Amino acid sequence: MKTFLLYGLGGAGKTQLALEFKKKFKQKFTRIFYIHANTVEHIQGSYWDVATTMQNQIIQNWQSGLHLLEATEENWLLIINNADDPSLHLGTYIPSCDHGNIIITSRNADLQSIVDDSLELQNMASDEGTQLLIKHAFGKNSNTQVTELEDQEKVAEIAKQLYYFPLALVQAGAYINRQKCLNDYLDRLHNERKELLEKKITQSRDSYHLSVYATWNLSWKKLSDRGKKLLEIFSHLHFERIPRALFERAANNFYNNHDPSWQVEATKEGKNIMDLLLLSNSQWSNIIFDDIISEIVSYSLVYIHDDRATLYTLHPLVHQWLIDSLNE
């Protein structure tokens, strides 16, 4: 059996890519099945549907769908979509056999450990991202609407300012289409970024209707207090290559300092942050910090660089979202 993971930030286009793959290569598969994996109940319900599709007999339970796939030695394709919950033991719901093909879409990079191969989705190429924006801004007339050089430059700059991130481009295109505001969109983005990027997509050529910020807010609500606090600190730093050593050094310096300024209110707040985030019994703890990073990475909100000195990077739009959200 071949297994492949598409992972990345919410809104990176994982589901759309999986469906495009299915559409392009459907003739290569004997059957195609779809598992909704956002909750255990949805997974089990989807396998019940698989069993109903594969046989007309009375279905005993949801495991019937899983067992039928294991027993059907065909070149079927199973798309397991939105397996985002880090607490979900997805391996339990993957057929155990040597035949078939599985594509998993998820925000959880840790699922790389249970698949044969994987691909992380981030930003689109500049030309593809610009075309996606044009498609959603002008619809059927996209080939004729953007002909003037000035308009082409504006569209290209909007796509660049949104870092060619798929959902942001779809959202911007839908807004431009509805408000007819190509000329003014950049001004609105610069002056009212939070309000613009949290607006729900009411009409779109795709089925995804959550805004960029609303999508990431769902992940934020699931984070622990430690995870939220670390992201809050990250928001005050440059988004690229944040060194782990910065936090270890801060923790060690803080608790080795016996200055009377400990009694200052701001320093007390600093101690509370250190106790929450970095320390175990007033000592730096690599294990605690590893756990916090793993939690954030499981939602693709932070990327780990494979360098000798461990470094962390946020997507620039995620960094802006944190600044906008925490400023409230």
Short mmCIF file of C-alpha atoms in Angstrom, two decimals:
data_model
loop_
_atom_site.label_atom_id
_atom_site.label_comp_id
_atom_site.label_asym_id
_atom_site.label_seq_id
_atom_site.Cartn_x
_atom_site.Cartn_y
_atom_site.Cartn_z
CA MET A 1 0.00 0.00 0.00
CA LYS A 2 1.23 3.48 -0.87
CA THR A 3 0.61 6.29 1.63
CA PHE A 4 1.20 10.00 1.05
CA LEU A 5 0.76 13.00 3.36
CA LEU A 6 -0.05 16.56 2.29
CA TYR A 7 0.56 18.78 5.31
CA GLY A 8 0.83 22.46 6.12
CA LEU A 9 -0.98 25.48 7.49
CA GLY A 10 -4.74 25.68 7.37
CA GLY A 11 -5.57 27.37 4.07
CA ALA A 12 -2.47 26.12 2.21
CA GLY A 13 -4.60 24.23 -0.32
CA LYS A 14 -4.12 20.64 0.88
CA THR A 15 -7.66 19.47 0.21
CA GLN A 16 -7.82 21.25 -3.14
CA LEU A 17 -4.59 19.57 -4.27
CA ALA A 18 -5.82 16.12 -3.20
CA LEU A 19 -9.08 16.62 -5.10
CA GLU A 20 -7.21 17.88 -8.15
CA PHE A 21 -5.07 14.75 -8.04
CA LYS A 22 -8.19 12.59 -7.84
CA LYS A 23 -9.74 14.41 -10.79
CA LYS A 24 -6.62 14.14 -12.95
CA PHE A 25 -5.77 10.50 -12.23
CA LYS A 26 -9.15 8.91 -11.42
CA GLN A 27 -8.83 6.48 -14.34
CA LYS A 28 -5.84 4.85 -12.64
CA PHE A 29 -7.89 3.70 -9.63
CA THR A 30 -10.57 1.02 -9.42
CA ARG A 31 -12.54 2.90 -6.78
CA ILE A 32 -12.13 6.15 -4.86
CA PHE A 33 -13.32 6.67 -1.28
CA TYR A 34 -13.37 9.77 0.95
CA ILE A 35 -12.89 9.85 4.74
CA HIS A 36 -13.82 12.99 6.72
CA ALA A 37 -11.18 12.90 9.47
CA ASN A 38 -11.80 16.04 11.54
CA THR A 39 -13.29 13.92 14.37
CA VAL A 40 -13.37 10.25 15.34
CA GLU A 41 -17.12 10.22 14.81
CA HIS A 42 -16.74 11.53 11.26
CA ILE A 43 -14.05 8.95 10.49
CA GLN A 44 -16.23 6.11 11.71
CA GLY A 45 -19.24 7.46 9.84
CA SER A 46 -17.18 7.70 6.65
CA TYR A 47 -16.06 4.07 6.96
CA TRP A 48 -19.70 3.11 7.44
CA ASP A 49 -20.40 4.83 4.11
CA VAL A 50 -17.48 2.94 2.52
CA ALA A 51 -18.97 -0.37 3.67
CA THR A 52 -22.41 0.59 2.36
CA THR A 53 -20.93 1.48 -1.02
CA MET A 54 -18.91 -1.71 -1.32
CA GLN A 55 -21.63 -4.22 -0.42
CA ASN A 56 -25.40 -4.41 -0.14
CA GLN A 57 -25.44 -6.63 2.93
CA ILE A 58 -26.36 -5.39 6.40
CA ILE A 59 -23.44 -3.51 7.93
CA GLN A 60 -22.52 -4.55 11.47
CA ASN A 61 -20.31 -1.60 12.45
CA TRP A 62 -17.95 1.04 11.05
CA GLN A 63 -15.02 -1.40 11.08
CA SER A 64 -16.74 -3.22 8.22
CA GLY A 65 -15.58 -0.48 5.84
CA LEU A 66 -12.00 -0.79 7.05
CA HIS A 67 -12.03 -4.59 6.74
CA LEU A 68 -13.60 -4.50 3.28
CA LEU A 69 -10.79 -2.28 2.01
CA GLU A 70 -8.24 -4.63 3.53
CA ALA A 71 -9.90 -7.60 1.82
CA THR A 72 -10.44 -5.96 -1.59
CA GLU A 73 -7.17 -6.44 -3.45
CA GLU A 74 -7.64 -3.63 -5.93
CA ASN A 75 -5.90 -0.37 -6.77
CA TRP A 76 -8.37 1.75 -4.81
CA LEU A 77 -7.68 5.30 -3.57
CA LEU A 78 -8.63 6.47 -0.08
CA ILE A 79 -8.50 10.22 0.64
CA ILE A 80 -8.37 10.92 4.39
CA ASN A 81 -9.09 14.64 4.65
CA ASN A 82 -8.52 17.14 7.49
CA ALA A 83 -6.83 14.79 9.96
CA ASP A 84 -5.75 17.83 11.98
CA ASP A 85 -6.30 16.77 15.59
CA PRO A 86 -2.89 15.88 17.14
CA SER A 87 -4.61 13.71 19.77
CA LEU A 88 -6.16 11.52 17.07
CA HIS A 89 -4.34 8.19 16.63
CA LEU A 90 -4.83 8.08 12.89
CA GLY A 91 -2.92 4.83 12.40
CA THR A 92 -5.87 3.03 14.00
CA TYR A 93 -8.02 4.07 11.05
CA ILE A 94 -5.65 3.17 8.21
CA PRO A 95 -6.23 -0.18 6.44
CA SER A 96 -3.55 -2.78 7.16
CA CYS A 97 -2.79 -4.36 3.79
CA ASP A 98 -0.31 -4.39 0.90
CA HIS A 99 -2.65 -3.00 -1.76
CA GLY A 100 -4.42 0.33 -2.30
CA ASN A 101 -3.37 3.97 -2.06
CA ILE A 102 -3.96 6.59 0.63
CA ILE A 103 -3.64 10.37 0.55
CA ILE A 104 -3.87 12.14 3.93
CA THR A 105 -4.33 15.90 4.31
CA SER A 106 -3.46 17.44 7.67
CA ARG A 107 -1.96 20.38 9.53
CA ASN A 108 -0.09 17.86 11.68
CA ALA A 109 3.49 17.40 10.46
CA ASP A 110 3.96 14.52 12.94
CA LEU A 111 1.93 12.27 10.63
CA GLN A 112 5.02 12.00 8.44
CA SER A 113 6.04 9.12 10.71
CA ILE A 114 3.16 6.89 9.52
CA VAL A 115 3.36 7.45 5.74
CA ASP A 116 5.74 6.49 2.94
CA ASP A 117 6.20 10.00 1.59
CA SER A 118 4.99 13.55 2.22
CA LEU A 119 4.85 17.09 0.87
CA GLU A 120 4.60 20.31 2.87
CA LEU A 121 2.45 22.99 1.24
CA GLN A 122 3.29 26.63 1.96
CA ASN A 123 3.15 29.37 -0.66
CA MET A 124 2.37 29.11 -4.35
CA ALA A 125 4.82 30.10 -7.06
CA SER A 126 4.44 33.80 -7.87
CA ASP A 127 2.85 33.29 -11.30
CA GLU A 128 0.46 30.59 -10.05
CA GLY A 129 -0.50 32.71 -7.04
CA THR A 130 -1.19 35.73 -9.22
CA GLN A 131 -3.37 33.64 -11.53
CA LEU A 132 -5.33 32.27 -8.57
CA LEU A 133 -6.01 35.83 -7.38
CA ILE A 134 -7.13 36.87 -10.88
CA LYS A 135 -9.41 33.83 -11.14
CA HIS A 136 -11.29 34.69 -7.95
CA ALA A 137 -11.29 38.46 -8.53
CA PHE A 138 -12.64 38.37 -12.08
CA GLY A 139 -14.19 34.93 -12.57
CA LYS A 140 -15.14 34.00 -16.12
CA ASN A 141 -13.71 37.24 -17.48
CA SER A 142 -10.31 36.81 -15.84
CA ASN A 143 -8.53 36.60 -19.20
CA THR A 144 -9.95 39.90 -20.45
CA GLN A 145 -10.30 41.99 -17.28
CA VAL A 146 -6.60 42.37 -16.42
CA THR A 147 -5.15 43.73 -19.64
CA GLU A 148 -3.77 47.13 -18.68
CA LEU A 149 -0.23 47.17 -17.35
CA GLU A 150 -1.25 49.19 -14.30
CA ASP A 151 -3.86 46.60 -13.31
CA GLN A 152 -1.41 43.78 -13.85
CA GLU A 153 1.07 45.47 -11.54
CA LYS A 154 -1.59 45.97 -8.86
CA VAL A 155 -2.66 42.33 -8.99
CA ALA A 156 0.96 41.18 -8.81
CA GLU A 157 1.65 43.43 -5.81
CA ILE A 158 -1.44 42.23 -3.95
CA ALA A 159 -0.39 38.61 -4.47
CA LYS A 160 3.12 39.45 -3.26
CA GLN A 161 1.84 41.26 -0.15
CA LEU A 162 -0.19 38.13 0.69
CA TYR A 163 2.96 36.00 0.25
CA TYR A 164 1.22 33.93 -2.45
CA PHE A 165 -0.64 32.04 0.28
CA PRO A 166 -3.59 30.20 -1.35
CA LEU A 167 -6.44 30.98 1.06
CA ALA A 168 -5.37 34.63 1.40
CA LEU A 169 -5.41 34.95 -2.40
CA VAL A 170 -8.85 33.34 -2.66
CA GLN A 171 -10.17 35.61 0.09
CA ALA A 172 -8.69 38.74 -1.51
CA GLY A 173 -10.03 37.77 -4.92
CA ALA A 174 -13.54 37.20 -3.55
CA TYR A 175 -13.44 40.57 -1.78
CA ILE A 176 -12.18 42.43 -4.87
CA ASN A 177 -14.86 40.73 -6.96
CA ARG A 178 -17.63 41.75 -4.56
CA GLN A 179 -16.45 45.31 -3.84
CA LYS A 180 -14.86 46.10 -7.25
CA CYS A 181 -11.91 47.57 -5.37
CA LEU A 182 -8.77 46.47 -7.19
CA ASN A 183 -7.42 50.04 -7.12
CA ASP A 184 -7.94 50.44 -3.37
CA TYR A 185 -7.34 46.93 -2.03
CA LEU A 186 -3.70 47.50 -1.05
CA ASP A 187 -4.63 50.61 0.96
CA ARG A 188 -7.25 48.59 2.84
CA LEU A 189 -4.79 45.78 3.43
CA HIS A 190 -2.19 48.14 4.89
CA ASN A 191 -4.60 50.21 6.99
CA GLU A 192 -7.16 47.59 8.08
CA ARG A 193 -5.36 44.28 7.67
CA LYS A 194 -6.99 42.49 10.59
CA GLU A 195 -10.52 43.47 9.61
CA LEU A 196 -9.88 42.46 6.01
CA LEU A 197 -8.25 39.09 6.65
CA GLU A 198 -10.80 37.95 9.23
CA LYS A 199 -13.81 38.62 6.98
CA LYS A 200 -15.76 35.47 6.09
CA ILE A 201 -15.78 34.47 2.44
CA THR A 202 -19.49 34.61 1.63
CA GLN A 203 -19.22 33.58 -2.02
CA SER A 204 -16.31 31.76 -3.61
CA ARG A 205 -15.52 29.46 -6.51
CA ASP A 206 -14.21 26.97 -3.92
CA SER A 207 -16.12 25.29 -1.08
CA TYR A 208 -13.90 26.75 1.69
CA HIS A 209 -15.59 29.72 3.37
CA LEU A 210 -13.46 30.44 6.47
CA SER A 211 -11.17 33.46 6.31
CA VAL A 212 -7.41 33.22 6.79
CA TYR A 213 -7.52 34.53 10.35
CA ALA A 214 -10.59 32.46 11.28
CA THR A 215 -8.82 29.32 10.07
CA TRP A 216 -5.82 29.94 12.31
CA ASN A 217 -8.02 31.01 15.22
CA LEU A 218 -9.35 27.44 15.27
CA SER A 219 -5.82 26.20 15.91
CA TRP A 220 -5.18 28.91 18.51
CA LYS A 221 -8.19 27.82 20.56
CA LYS A 222 -6.80 24.29 20.81
CA LEU A 223 -3.36 25.34 22.06
CA SER A 224 -2.32 25.10 25.69
CA ASP A 225 -1.48 28.25 27.69
CA ARG A 226 2.20 27.44 27.21
CA GLY A 227 1.81 27.17 23.45
CA LYS A 228 -0.06 30.48 23.29
CA LYS A 229 2.54 32.23 25.47
CA LEU A 230 5.43 31.05 23.30
CA LEU A 231 3.69 32.26 20.13
CA GLU A 232 3.02 35.58 21.86
CA ILE A 233 6.77 35.96 22.47
CA PHE A 234 7.51 34.89 18.89
CA SER A 235 5.23 37.69 17.67
CA HIS A 236 7.63 40.26 19.19
CA LEU A 237 10.61 38.83 17.29
CA HIS A 238 11.44 38.67 13.60
CA PHE A 239 9.54 35.75 12.09
CA GLU A 240 12.58 34.01 10.59
CA ARG A 241 15.20 31.83 12.30
CA ILE A 242 14.34 32.45 15.96
CA PRO A 243 17.08 30.70 17.99
CA ARG A 244 16.18 28.21 20.68
CA ALA A 245 19.33 29.31 22.55
CA LEU A 246 17.69 32.71 23.11
CA PHE A 247 15.14 31.14 25.46
CA GLU A 248 17.57 28.88 27.29
CA ARG A 249 19.94 31.79 27.86
CA ALA A 250 17.09 34.00 29.10
CA ALA A 251 15.91 31.35 31.54
CA ASN A 252 19.37 30.68 32.94
CA ASN A 253 20.22 34.39 33.24
CA PHE A 254 16.91 35.15 34.90
CA TYR A 255 17.27 32.65 37.71
CA ASN A 256 20.95 33.33 38.27
CA ASN A 257 20.18 37.02 38.85
CA HIS A 258 19.81 37.89 42.52
CA ASP A 259 19.30 41.61 41.95
CA PRO A 260 16.71 43.32 44.24
CA SER A 261 14.80 44.33 41.12
CA TRP A 262 13.05 40.96 41.48
CA GLN A 263 10.46 42.86 43.45
CA VAL A 264 9.56 45.11 40.52
CA GLU A 265 6.13 44.24 39.17
CA ALA A 266 7.35 43.80 35.59
CA THR A 267 10.05 41.40 36.77
CA LYS A 268 7.48 39.39 38.72
CA GLU A 269 5.52 39.05 35.49
CA GLY A 270 8.70 37.88 33.79
CA LYS A 271 9.14 35.22 36.49
CA ASN A 272 5.57 34.04 35.93
CA ILE A 273 6.28 33.66 32.20
CA MET A 274 9.49 31.75 32.92
CA ASP A 275 7.69 29.41 35.32
CA LEU A 276 4.92 28.78 32.80
CA LEU A 277 6.99 28.44 29.69
CA LEU A 278 10.57 27.43 30.20
CA LEU A 279 11.37 25.99 33.58
CA SER A 280 10.97 23.01 35.83
CA ASN A 281 11.83 23.69 39.46
CA SER A 282 13.57 26.94 38.50
CA GLN A 283 15.74 25.12 35.96
CA TRP A 284 15.75 25.28 32.18
CA SER A 285 13.98 22.17 30.83
CA ASN A 286 14.65 20.98 27.29
CA ILE A 287 11.81 18.49 27.63
CA ILE A 288 9.23 21.15 28.50
CA PHE A 289 10.37 23.35 25.63
CA ASP A 290 10.34 20.38 23.24
CA ASP A 291 6.75 19.62 24.24
CA ILE A 292 5.63 23.20 23.60
CA ILE A 293 7.34 23.33 20.22
CA SER A 294 5.87 19.95 19.24
CA GLU A 295 2.39 21.20 20.06
CA ILE A 296 2.77 24.31 17.90
CA VAL A 297 4.38 22.37 15.07
CA SER A 298 1.47 19.92 15.09
CA TYR A 299 -0.69 22.77 13.74
CA SER A 300 2.04 23.90 11.30
CA LEU A 301 2.17 27.31 13.01
CA VAL A 302 5.97 27.04 13.36
CA TYR A 303 8.64 25.37 11.23
CA ILE A 304 11.82 23.85 12.64
CA HIS A 305 15.06 24.36 10.71
CA ASP A 306 17.28 21.32 10.44
CA ASP A 307 20.41 23.20 11.47
CA ARG A 308 23.12 22.50 14.02
CA ALA A 309 21.68 25.30 16.15
CA THR A 310 17.91 24.80 16.38
CA LEU A 311 16.00 27.66 14.78
CA TYR A 312 12.28 28.32 14.38
CA THR A 313 10.40 30.21 11.65
CA LEU A 314 6.81 31.40 11.33
CA HIS A 315 5.05 32.04 8.07
CA PRO A 316 5.02 35.86 7.68
CA LEU A 317 1.21 35.90 7.48
CA VAL A 318 1.01 33.86 10.68
CA HIS A 319 3.34 36.38 12.28
CA GLN A 320 1.04 39.23 11.18
CA TRP A 321 -2.01 37.33 12.44
CA LEU A 322 -0.41 36.93 15.87
CA ILE A 323 0.45 40.64 16.04
CA ASP A 324 -3.04 41.67 14.96
CA SER A 325 -4.79 39.23 17.32
CA LEU A 326 -2.64 39.88 20.38
CA ASN A 327 -2.82 43.65 19.93
CA GLU A 328 -6.44 43.41 21.00
#
